[in-house]
PDB file of C-alpha atoms and ligand atoms in Angstrom:
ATOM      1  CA  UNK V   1     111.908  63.637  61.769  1.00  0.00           C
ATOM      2  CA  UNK V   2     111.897  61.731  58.174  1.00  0.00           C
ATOM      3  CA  UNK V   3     110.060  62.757  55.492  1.00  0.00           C
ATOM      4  CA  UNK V   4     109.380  59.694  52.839  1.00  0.00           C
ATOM      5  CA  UNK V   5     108.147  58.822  49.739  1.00  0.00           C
ATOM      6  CA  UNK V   6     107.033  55.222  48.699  1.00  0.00           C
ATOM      7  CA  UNK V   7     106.971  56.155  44.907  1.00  0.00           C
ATOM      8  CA  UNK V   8     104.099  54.186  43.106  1.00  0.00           C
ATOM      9  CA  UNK V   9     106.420  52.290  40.707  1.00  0.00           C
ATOM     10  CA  UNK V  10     107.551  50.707  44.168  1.00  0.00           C
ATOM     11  CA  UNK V  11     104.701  49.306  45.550  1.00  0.00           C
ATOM     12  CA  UNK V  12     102.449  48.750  42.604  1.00  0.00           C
ATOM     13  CA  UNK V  13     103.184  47.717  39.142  1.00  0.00           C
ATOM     14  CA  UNK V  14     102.415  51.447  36.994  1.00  0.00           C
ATOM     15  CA  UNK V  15     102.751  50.123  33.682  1.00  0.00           C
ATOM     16  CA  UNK V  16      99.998  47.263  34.317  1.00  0.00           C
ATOM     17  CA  UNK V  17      96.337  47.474  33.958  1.00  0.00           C
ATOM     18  CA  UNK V  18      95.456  45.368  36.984  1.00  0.00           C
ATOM     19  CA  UNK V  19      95.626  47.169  39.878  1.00  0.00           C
ATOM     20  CA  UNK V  20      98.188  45.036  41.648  1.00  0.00           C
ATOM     21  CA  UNK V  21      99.455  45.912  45.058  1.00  0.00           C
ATOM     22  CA  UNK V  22     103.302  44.563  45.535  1.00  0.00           C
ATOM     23  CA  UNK V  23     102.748  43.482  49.138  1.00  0.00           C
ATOM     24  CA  UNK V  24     106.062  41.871  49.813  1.00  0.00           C
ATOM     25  CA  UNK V  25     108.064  44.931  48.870  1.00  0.00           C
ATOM     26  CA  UNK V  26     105.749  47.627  50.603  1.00  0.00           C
ATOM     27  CA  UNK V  27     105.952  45.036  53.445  1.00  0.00           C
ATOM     28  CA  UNK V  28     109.712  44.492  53.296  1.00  0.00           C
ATOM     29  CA  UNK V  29     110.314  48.689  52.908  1.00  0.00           C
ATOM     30  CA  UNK V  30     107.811  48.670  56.248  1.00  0.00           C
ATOM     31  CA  UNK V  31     110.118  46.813  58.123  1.00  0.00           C
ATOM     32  CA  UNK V  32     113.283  48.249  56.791  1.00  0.00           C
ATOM     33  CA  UNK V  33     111.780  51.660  58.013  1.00  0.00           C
ATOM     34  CA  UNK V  34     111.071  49.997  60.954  1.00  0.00           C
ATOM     35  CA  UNK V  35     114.539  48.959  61.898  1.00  0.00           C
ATOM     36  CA  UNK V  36     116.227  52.628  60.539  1.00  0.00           C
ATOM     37  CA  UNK V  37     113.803  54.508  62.540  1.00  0.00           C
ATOM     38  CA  UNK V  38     114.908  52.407  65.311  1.00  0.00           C
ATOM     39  CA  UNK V  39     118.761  54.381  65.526  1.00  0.00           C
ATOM     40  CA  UNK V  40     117.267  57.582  64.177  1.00  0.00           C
ATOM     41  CA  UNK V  41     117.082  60.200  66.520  1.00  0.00           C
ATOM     42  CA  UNK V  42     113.579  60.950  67.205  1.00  0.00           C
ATOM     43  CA  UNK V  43     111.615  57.751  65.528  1.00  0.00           C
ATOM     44  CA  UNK V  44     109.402  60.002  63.998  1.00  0.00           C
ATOM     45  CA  UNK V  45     108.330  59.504  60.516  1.00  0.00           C
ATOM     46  CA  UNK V  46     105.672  60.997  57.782  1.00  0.00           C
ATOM     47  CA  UNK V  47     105.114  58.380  55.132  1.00  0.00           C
ATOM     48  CA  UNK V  48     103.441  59.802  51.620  1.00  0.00           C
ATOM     49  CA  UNK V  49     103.265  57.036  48.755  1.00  0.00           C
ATOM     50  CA  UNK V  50     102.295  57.529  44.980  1.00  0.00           C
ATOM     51  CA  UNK V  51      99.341  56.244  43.042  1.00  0.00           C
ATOM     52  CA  UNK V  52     101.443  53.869  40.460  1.00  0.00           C
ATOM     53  CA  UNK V  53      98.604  51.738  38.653  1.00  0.00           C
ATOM     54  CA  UNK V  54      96.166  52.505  40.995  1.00  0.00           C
ATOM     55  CA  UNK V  55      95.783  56.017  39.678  1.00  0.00           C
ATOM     56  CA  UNK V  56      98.643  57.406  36.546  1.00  0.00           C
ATOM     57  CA  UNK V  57      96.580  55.232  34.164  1.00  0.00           C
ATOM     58  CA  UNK V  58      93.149  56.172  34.710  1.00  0.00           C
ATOM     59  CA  UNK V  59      94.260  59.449  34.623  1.00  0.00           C
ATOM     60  CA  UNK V  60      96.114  59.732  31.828  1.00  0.00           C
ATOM     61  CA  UNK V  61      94.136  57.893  29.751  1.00  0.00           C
ATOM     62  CA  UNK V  62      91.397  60.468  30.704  1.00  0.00           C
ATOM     63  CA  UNK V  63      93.380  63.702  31.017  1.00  0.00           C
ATOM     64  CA  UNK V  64      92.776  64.370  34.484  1.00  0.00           C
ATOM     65  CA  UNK V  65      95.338  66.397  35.032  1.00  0.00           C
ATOM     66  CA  UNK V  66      93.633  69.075  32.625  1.00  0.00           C
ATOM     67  CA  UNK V  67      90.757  68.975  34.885  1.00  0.00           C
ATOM     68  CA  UNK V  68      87.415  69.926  33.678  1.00  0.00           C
ATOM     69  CA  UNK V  69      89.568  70.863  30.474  1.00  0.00           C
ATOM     70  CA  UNK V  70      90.158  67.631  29.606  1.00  0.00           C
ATOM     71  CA  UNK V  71      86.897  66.843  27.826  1.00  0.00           C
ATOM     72  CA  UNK V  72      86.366  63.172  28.966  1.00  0.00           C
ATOM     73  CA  UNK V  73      83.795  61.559  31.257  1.00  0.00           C
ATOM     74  CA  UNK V  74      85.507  62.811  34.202  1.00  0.00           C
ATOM     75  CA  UNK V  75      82.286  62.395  36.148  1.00  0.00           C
ATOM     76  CA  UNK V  76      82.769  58.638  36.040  1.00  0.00           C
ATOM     77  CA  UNK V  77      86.804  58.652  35.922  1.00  0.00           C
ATOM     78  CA  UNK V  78      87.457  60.755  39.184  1.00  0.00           C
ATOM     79  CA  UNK V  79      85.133  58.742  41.513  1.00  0.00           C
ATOM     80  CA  UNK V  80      86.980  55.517  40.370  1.00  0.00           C
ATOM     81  CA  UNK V  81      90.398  57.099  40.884  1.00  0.00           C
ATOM     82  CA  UNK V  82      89.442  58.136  44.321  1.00  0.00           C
ATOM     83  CA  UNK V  83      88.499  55.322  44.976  1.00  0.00           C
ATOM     84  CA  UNK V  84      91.357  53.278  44.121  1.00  0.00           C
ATOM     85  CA  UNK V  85      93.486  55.543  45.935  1.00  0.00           C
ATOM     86  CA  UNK V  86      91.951  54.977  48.941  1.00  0.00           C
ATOM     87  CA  UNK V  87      92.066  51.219  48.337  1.00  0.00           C
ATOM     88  CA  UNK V  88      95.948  51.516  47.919  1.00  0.00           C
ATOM     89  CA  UNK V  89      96.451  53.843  50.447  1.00  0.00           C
ATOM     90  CA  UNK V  90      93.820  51.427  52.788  1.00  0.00           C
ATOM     91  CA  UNK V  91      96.884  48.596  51.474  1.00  0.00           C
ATOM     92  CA  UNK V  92     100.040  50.508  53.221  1.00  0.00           C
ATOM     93  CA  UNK V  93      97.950  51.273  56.078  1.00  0.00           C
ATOM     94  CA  UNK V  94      97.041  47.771  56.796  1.00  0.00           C
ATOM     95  CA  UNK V  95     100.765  46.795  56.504  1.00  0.00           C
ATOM     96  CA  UNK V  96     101.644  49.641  58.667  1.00  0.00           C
ATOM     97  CA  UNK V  97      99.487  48.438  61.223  1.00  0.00           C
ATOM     98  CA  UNK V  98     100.471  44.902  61.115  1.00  0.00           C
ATOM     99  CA  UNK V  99     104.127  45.867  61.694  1.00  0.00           C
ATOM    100  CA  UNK V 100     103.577  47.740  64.921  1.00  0.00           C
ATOM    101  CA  UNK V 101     103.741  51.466  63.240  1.00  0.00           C
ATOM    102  CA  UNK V 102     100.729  53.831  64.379  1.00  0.00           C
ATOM    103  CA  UNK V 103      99.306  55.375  60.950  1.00  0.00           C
ATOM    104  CA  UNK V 104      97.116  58.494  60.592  1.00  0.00           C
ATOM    105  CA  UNK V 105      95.663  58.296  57.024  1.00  0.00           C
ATOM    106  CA  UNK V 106      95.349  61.894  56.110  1.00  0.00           C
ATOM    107  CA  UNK V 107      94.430  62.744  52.202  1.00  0.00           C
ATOM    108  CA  UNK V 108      96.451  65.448  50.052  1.00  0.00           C
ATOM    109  CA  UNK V 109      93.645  68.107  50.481  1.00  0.00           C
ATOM    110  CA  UNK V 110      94.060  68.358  54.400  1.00  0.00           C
ATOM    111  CA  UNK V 111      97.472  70.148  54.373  1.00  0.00           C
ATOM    112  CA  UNK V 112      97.218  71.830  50.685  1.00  0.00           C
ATOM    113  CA  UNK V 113      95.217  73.513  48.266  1.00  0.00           C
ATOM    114  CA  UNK V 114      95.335  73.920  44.520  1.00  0.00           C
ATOM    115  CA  UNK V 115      95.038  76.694  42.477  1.00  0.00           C
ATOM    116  CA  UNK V 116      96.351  75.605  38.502  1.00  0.00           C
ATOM    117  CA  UNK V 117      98.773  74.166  37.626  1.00  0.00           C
ATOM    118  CA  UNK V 118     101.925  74.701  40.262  1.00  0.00           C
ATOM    119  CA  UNK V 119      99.729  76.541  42.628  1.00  0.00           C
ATOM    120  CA  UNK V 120     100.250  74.667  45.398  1.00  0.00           C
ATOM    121  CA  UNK V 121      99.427  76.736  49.159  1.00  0.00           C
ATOM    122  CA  UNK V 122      99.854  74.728  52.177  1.00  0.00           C
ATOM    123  CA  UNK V 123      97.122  74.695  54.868  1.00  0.00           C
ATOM    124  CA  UNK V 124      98.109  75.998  58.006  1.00  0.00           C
ATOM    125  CA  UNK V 125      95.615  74.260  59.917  1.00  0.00           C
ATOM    126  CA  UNK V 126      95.807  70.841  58.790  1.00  0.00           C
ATOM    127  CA  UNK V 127      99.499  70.941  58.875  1.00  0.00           C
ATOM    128  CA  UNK V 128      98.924  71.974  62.402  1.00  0.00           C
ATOM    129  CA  UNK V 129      96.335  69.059  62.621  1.00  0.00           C
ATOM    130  CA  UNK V 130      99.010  66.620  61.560  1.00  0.00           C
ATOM    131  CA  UNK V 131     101.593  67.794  63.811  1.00  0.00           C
ATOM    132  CA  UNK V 132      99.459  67.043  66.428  1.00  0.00           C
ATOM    133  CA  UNK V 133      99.008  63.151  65.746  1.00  0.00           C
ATOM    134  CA  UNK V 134     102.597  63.730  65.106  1.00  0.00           C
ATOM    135  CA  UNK V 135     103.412  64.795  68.702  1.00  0.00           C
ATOM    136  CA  UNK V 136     101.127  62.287  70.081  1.00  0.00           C
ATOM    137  CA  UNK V 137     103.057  59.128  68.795  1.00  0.00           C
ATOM    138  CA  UNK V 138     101.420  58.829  65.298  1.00  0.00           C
ATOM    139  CA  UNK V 139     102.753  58.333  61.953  1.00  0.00           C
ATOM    140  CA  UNK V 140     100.740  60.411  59.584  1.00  0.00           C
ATOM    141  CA  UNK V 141     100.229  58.541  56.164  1.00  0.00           C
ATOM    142  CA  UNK V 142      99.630  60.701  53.173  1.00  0.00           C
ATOM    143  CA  UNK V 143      98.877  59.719  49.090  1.00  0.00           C
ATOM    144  CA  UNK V 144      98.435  61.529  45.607  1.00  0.00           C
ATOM    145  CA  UNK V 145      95.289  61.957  44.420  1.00  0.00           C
ATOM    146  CA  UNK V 146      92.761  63.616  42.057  1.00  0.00           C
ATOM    147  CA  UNK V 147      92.050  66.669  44.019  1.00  0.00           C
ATOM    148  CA  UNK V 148      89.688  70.130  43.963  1.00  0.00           C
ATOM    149  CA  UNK V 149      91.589  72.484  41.881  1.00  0.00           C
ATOM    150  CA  UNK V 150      90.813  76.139  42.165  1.00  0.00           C
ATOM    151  CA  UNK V 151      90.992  76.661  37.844  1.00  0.00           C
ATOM    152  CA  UNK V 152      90.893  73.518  36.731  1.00  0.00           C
ATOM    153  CA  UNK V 153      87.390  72.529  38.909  1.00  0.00           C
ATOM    154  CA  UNK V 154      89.926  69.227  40.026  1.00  0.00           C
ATOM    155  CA  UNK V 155      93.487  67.878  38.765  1.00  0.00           C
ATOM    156  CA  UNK V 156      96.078  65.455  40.113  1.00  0.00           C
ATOM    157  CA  UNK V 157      97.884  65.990  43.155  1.00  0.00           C
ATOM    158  CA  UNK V 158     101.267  63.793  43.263  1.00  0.00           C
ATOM    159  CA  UNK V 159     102.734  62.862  46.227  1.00  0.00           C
ATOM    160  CA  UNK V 160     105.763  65.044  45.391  1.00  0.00           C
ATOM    161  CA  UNK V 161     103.592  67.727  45.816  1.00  0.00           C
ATOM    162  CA  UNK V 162     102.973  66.726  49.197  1.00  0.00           C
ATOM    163  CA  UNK V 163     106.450  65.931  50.174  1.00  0.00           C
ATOM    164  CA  UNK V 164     107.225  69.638  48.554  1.00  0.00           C
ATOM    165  CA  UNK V 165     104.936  70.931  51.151  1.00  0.00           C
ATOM    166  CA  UNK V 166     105.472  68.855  53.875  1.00  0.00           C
ATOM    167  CA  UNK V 167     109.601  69.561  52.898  1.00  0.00           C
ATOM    168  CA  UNK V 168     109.148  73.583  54.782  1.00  0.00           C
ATOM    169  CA  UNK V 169     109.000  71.862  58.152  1.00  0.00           C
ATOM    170  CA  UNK V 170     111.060  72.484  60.578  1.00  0.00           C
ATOM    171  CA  UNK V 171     111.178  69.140  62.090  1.00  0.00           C
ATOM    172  CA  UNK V 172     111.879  67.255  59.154  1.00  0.00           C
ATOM    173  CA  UNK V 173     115.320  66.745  59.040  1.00  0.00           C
ATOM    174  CA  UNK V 174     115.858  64.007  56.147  1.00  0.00           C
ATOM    175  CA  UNK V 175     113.656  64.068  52.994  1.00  0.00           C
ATOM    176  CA  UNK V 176     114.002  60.346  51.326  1.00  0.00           C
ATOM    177  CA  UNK V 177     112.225  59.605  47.798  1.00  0.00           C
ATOM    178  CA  UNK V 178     112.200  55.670  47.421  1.00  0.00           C
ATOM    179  CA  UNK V 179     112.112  54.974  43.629  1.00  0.00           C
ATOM    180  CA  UNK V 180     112.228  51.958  41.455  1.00  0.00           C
ATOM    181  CA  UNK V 181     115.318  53.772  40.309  1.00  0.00           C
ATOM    182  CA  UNK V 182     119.253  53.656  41.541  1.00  0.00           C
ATOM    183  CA  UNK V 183     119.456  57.420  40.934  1.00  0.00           C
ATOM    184  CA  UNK V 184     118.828  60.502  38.927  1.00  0.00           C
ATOM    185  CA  UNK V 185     120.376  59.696  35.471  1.00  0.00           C
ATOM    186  CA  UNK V 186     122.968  62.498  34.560  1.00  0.00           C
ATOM    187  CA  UNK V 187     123.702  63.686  31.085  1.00  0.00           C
ATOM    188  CA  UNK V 188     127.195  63.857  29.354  1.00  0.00           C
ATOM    189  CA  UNK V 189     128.962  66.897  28.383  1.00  0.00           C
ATOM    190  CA  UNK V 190     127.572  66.256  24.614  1.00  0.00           C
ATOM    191  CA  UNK V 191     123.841  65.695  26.042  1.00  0.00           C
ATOM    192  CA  UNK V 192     123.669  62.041  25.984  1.00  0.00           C
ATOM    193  CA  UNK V 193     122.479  59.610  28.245  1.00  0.00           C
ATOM    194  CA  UNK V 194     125.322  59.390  31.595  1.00  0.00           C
ATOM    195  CA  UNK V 195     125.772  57.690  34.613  1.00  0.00           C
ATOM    196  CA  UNK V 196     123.889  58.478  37.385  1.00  0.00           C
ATOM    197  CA  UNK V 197     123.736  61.287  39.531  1.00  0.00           C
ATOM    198  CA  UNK V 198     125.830  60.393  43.080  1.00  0.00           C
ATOM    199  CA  UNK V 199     125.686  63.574  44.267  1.00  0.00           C
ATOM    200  CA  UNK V 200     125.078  67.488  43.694  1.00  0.00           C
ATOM    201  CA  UNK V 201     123.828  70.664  44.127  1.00  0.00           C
ATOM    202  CA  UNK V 202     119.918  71.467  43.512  1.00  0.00           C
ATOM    203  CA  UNK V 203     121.232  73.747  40.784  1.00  0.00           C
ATOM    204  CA  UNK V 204     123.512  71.370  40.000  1.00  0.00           C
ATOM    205  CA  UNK V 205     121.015  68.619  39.692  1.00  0.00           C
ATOM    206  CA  UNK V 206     118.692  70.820  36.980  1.00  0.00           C
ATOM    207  CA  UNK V 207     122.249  71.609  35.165  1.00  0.00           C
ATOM    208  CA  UNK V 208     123.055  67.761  34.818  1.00  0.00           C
ATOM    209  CA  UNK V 209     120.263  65.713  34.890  1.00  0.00           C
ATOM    210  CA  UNK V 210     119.451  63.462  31.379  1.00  0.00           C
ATOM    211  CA  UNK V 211     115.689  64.009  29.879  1.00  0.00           C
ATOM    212  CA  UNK V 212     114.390  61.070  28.482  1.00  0.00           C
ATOM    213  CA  UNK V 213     111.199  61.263  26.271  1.00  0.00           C
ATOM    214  CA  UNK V 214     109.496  58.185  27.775  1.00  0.00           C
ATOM    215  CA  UNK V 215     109.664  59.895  31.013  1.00  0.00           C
ATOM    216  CA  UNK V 216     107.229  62.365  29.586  1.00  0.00           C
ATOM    217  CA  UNK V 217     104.476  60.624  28.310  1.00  0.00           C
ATOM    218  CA  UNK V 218     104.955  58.030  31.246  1.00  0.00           C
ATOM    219  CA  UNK V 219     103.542  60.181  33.427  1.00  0.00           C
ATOM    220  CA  UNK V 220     100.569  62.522  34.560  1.00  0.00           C
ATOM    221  CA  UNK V 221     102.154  64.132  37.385  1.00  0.00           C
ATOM    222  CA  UNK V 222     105.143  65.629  34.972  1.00  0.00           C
ATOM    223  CA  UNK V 223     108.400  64.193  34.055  1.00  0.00           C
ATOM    224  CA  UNK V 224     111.436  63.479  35.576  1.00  0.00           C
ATOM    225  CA  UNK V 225     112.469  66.932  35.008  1.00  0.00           C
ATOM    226  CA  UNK V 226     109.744  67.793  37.111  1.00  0.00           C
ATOM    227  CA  UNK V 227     110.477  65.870  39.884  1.00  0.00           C
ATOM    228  CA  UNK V 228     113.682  67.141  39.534  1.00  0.00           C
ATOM    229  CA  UNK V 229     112.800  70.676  39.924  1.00  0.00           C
ATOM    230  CA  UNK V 230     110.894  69.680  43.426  1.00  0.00           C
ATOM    231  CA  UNK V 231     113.450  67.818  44.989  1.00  0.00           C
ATOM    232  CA  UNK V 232     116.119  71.152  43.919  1.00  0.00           C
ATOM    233  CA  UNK V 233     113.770  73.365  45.725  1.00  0.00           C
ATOM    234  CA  UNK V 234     113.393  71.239  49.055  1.00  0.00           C
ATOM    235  CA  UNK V 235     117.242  70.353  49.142  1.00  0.00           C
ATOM    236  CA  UNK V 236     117.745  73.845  49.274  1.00  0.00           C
ATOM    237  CA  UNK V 237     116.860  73.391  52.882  1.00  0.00           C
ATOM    238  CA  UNK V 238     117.470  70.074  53.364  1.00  0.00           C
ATOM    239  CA  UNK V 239     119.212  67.001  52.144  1.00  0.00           C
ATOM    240  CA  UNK V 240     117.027  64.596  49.758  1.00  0.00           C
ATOM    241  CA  UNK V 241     118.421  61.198  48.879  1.00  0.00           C
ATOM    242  CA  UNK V 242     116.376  59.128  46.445  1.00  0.00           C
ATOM    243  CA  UNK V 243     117.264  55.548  46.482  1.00  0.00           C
ATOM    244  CA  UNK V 244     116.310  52.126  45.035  1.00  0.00           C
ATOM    245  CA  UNK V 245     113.179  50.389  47.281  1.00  0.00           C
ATOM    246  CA  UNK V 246     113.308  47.333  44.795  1.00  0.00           C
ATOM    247  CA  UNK V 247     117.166  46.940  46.375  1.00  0.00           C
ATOM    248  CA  UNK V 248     116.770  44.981  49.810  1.00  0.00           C
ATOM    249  CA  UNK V 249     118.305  47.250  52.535  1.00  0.00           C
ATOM    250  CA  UNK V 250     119.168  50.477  50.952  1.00  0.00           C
ATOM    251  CA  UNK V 251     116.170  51.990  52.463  1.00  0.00           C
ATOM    252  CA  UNK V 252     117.410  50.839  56.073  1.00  0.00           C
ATOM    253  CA  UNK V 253     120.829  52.443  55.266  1.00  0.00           C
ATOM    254  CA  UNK V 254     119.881  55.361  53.895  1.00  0.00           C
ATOM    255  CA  UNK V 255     117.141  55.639  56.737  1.00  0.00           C
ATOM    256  CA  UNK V 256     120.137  54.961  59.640  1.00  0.00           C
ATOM    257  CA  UNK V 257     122.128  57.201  57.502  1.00  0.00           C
ATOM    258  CA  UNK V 258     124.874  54.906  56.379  1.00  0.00           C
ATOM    259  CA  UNK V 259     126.252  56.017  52.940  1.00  0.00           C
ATOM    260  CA  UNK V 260     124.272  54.231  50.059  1.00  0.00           C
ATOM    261  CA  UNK V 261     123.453  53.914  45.794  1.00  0.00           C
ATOM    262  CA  UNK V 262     121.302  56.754  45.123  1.00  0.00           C
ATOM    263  CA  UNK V 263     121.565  60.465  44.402  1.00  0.00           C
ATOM    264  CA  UNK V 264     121.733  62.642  47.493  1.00  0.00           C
ATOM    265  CA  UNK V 265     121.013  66.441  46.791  1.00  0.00           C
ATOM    266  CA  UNK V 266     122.134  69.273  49.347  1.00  0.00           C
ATOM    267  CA  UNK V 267     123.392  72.583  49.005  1.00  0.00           C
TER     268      UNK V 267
HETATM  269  O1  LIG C   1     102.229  58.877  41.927  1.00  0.00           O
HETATM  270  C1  LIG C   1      99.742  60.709  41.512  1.00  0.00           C
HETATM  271  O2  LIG C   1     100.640  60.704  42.585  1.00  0.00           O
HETATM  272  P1  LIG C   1     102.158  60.316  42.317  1.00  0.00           P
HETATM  273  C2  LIG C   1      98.282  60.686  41.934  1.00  0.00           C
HETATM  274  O3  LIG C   1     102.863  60.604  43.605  1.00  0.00           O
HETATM  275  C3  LIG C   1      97.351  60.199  40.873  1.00  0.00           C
HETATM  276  O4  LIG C   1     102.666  61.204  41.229  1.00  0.00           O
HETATM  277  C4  LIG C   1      95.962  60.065  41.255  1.00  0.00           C
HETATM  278  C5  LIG C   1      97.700  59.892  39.660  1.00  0.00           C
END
């Protein structure tokens, strides 16, 4: 089974305002899914996408991620995020439906839990839930969103926490993370900015990636570094590729498993 990630700078616009969904890319990386999962061996696919401008700029403007530390009107705020997460989410699953796929809609909280900041516990029983639309033909489709948070009353779940979770099992054999990104930017031997990453090792990949300090106030669901550190700990299992979705066809390649541009991670 695949296990992919429709990041939110794919299929919306994050640095915009207006909430714009990019329907003829989510639609084209629908249909190049579509045509990998044809050749792959069992079909079987869990999609999870990102928020993009539907939810990082709400959120950051308000410091969501701080919770009910952040100060603002998060009584307003977190409704409205919600909300438009749903709406995106209620966008890929529309698309998903119009292109023959079978989607499950299932939000963050029904396989995990949150207890501050990198507390993440799975839940055994809506893991097991999922599984079951699994085995019965479905494609269960999963988001980020603001979620309850043990500490912090409610903070952001990415979907890269929900990959991370989903990563442990056993039936997913391929983890993909489609970016708006040809790869993990390395570092050179004196620090600066290098090529990018073709392949390495998870250690490896903390060892060489480049930080950039626009990553880090880009984003309310941690930097690149962060991301980073999540895809090292699943590829210590598993092979994670993250390619470009804004490319036509890498995501069928790297879905039928044809070598492609990106950054593949694997011990
Ligand atoms: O785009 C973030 O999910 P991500 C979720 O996968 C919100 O990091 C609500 C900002």
């Amino acid at each position: 089974m695949l296990l992919l990630k429709f990041g939110g700078s794919v299929i919306t616009n994050k640095k915009k305002r207006d909430k714009i969904f990019r329907e003829d890319t989510a639609s084209r990386l629908i249909e190049e899914l579509k045509l990998g999962l044809a050749v792959f061996r069992d079909n079987r696919a869990i999609l999870v996408h990102g928020a993009g401008s539907f939810g990082h700029i709400l959120a950051r403007e308000h410091s969501i991620h701080r919770g009910n530390l952040g100060g603002g009107d998060y009584l307003t705020i977190v409704p409205r995020i919600r909300r438009d997460m749903r709406r995106l989410n209620h966008f890929v699953e529309k698309l998903l439906l119009e292109k023959g796929f079978h989607p499950i809609s299932l939000p963050p909280e029904a396989v995990l839990y949150k207890e501050g900041e990198g507390i993440i516990t799975p839940i055994p029983q809506g893991i097991a839930a999922m599984i079951s639309f699994l085995q019965e033909g479905f494609m269960p489709v999963l988001f980020g969103d603001v979620i309850a948070d043990k500490d912090l009353g409610f903070s952001i779940c990415s979907g890269d926490d929900v990959m991370k979770v989903l990563s442990y099992l056993d039936e997913v054999e391929r983890i993909i993370f489609v970016t708006a990104v040809d790869g993990i930017i390395g570092k050179n031997s004196n620090g600066t900015r290098g090529e990018n990453i073709r392949e390495n090792s998870p250690s490896g990949l903390l060892r060489d990636i480049f930080i950039s300090n626009d990553d880090e106030v880009a984003d309310v669901t941690g930097s690149m570094y962060g991301k980073a550190e999540r895809i090292a700990e699943m590829a210590a299992g598993k092979e994670v590729l993250l390619i470009n979705g804004n490319v036509p066809g890498r995501l069928e390649s790297a879905v039928k498993g044809e070598p492609v541009i990106g950054t593949l991670i694997r011990t």
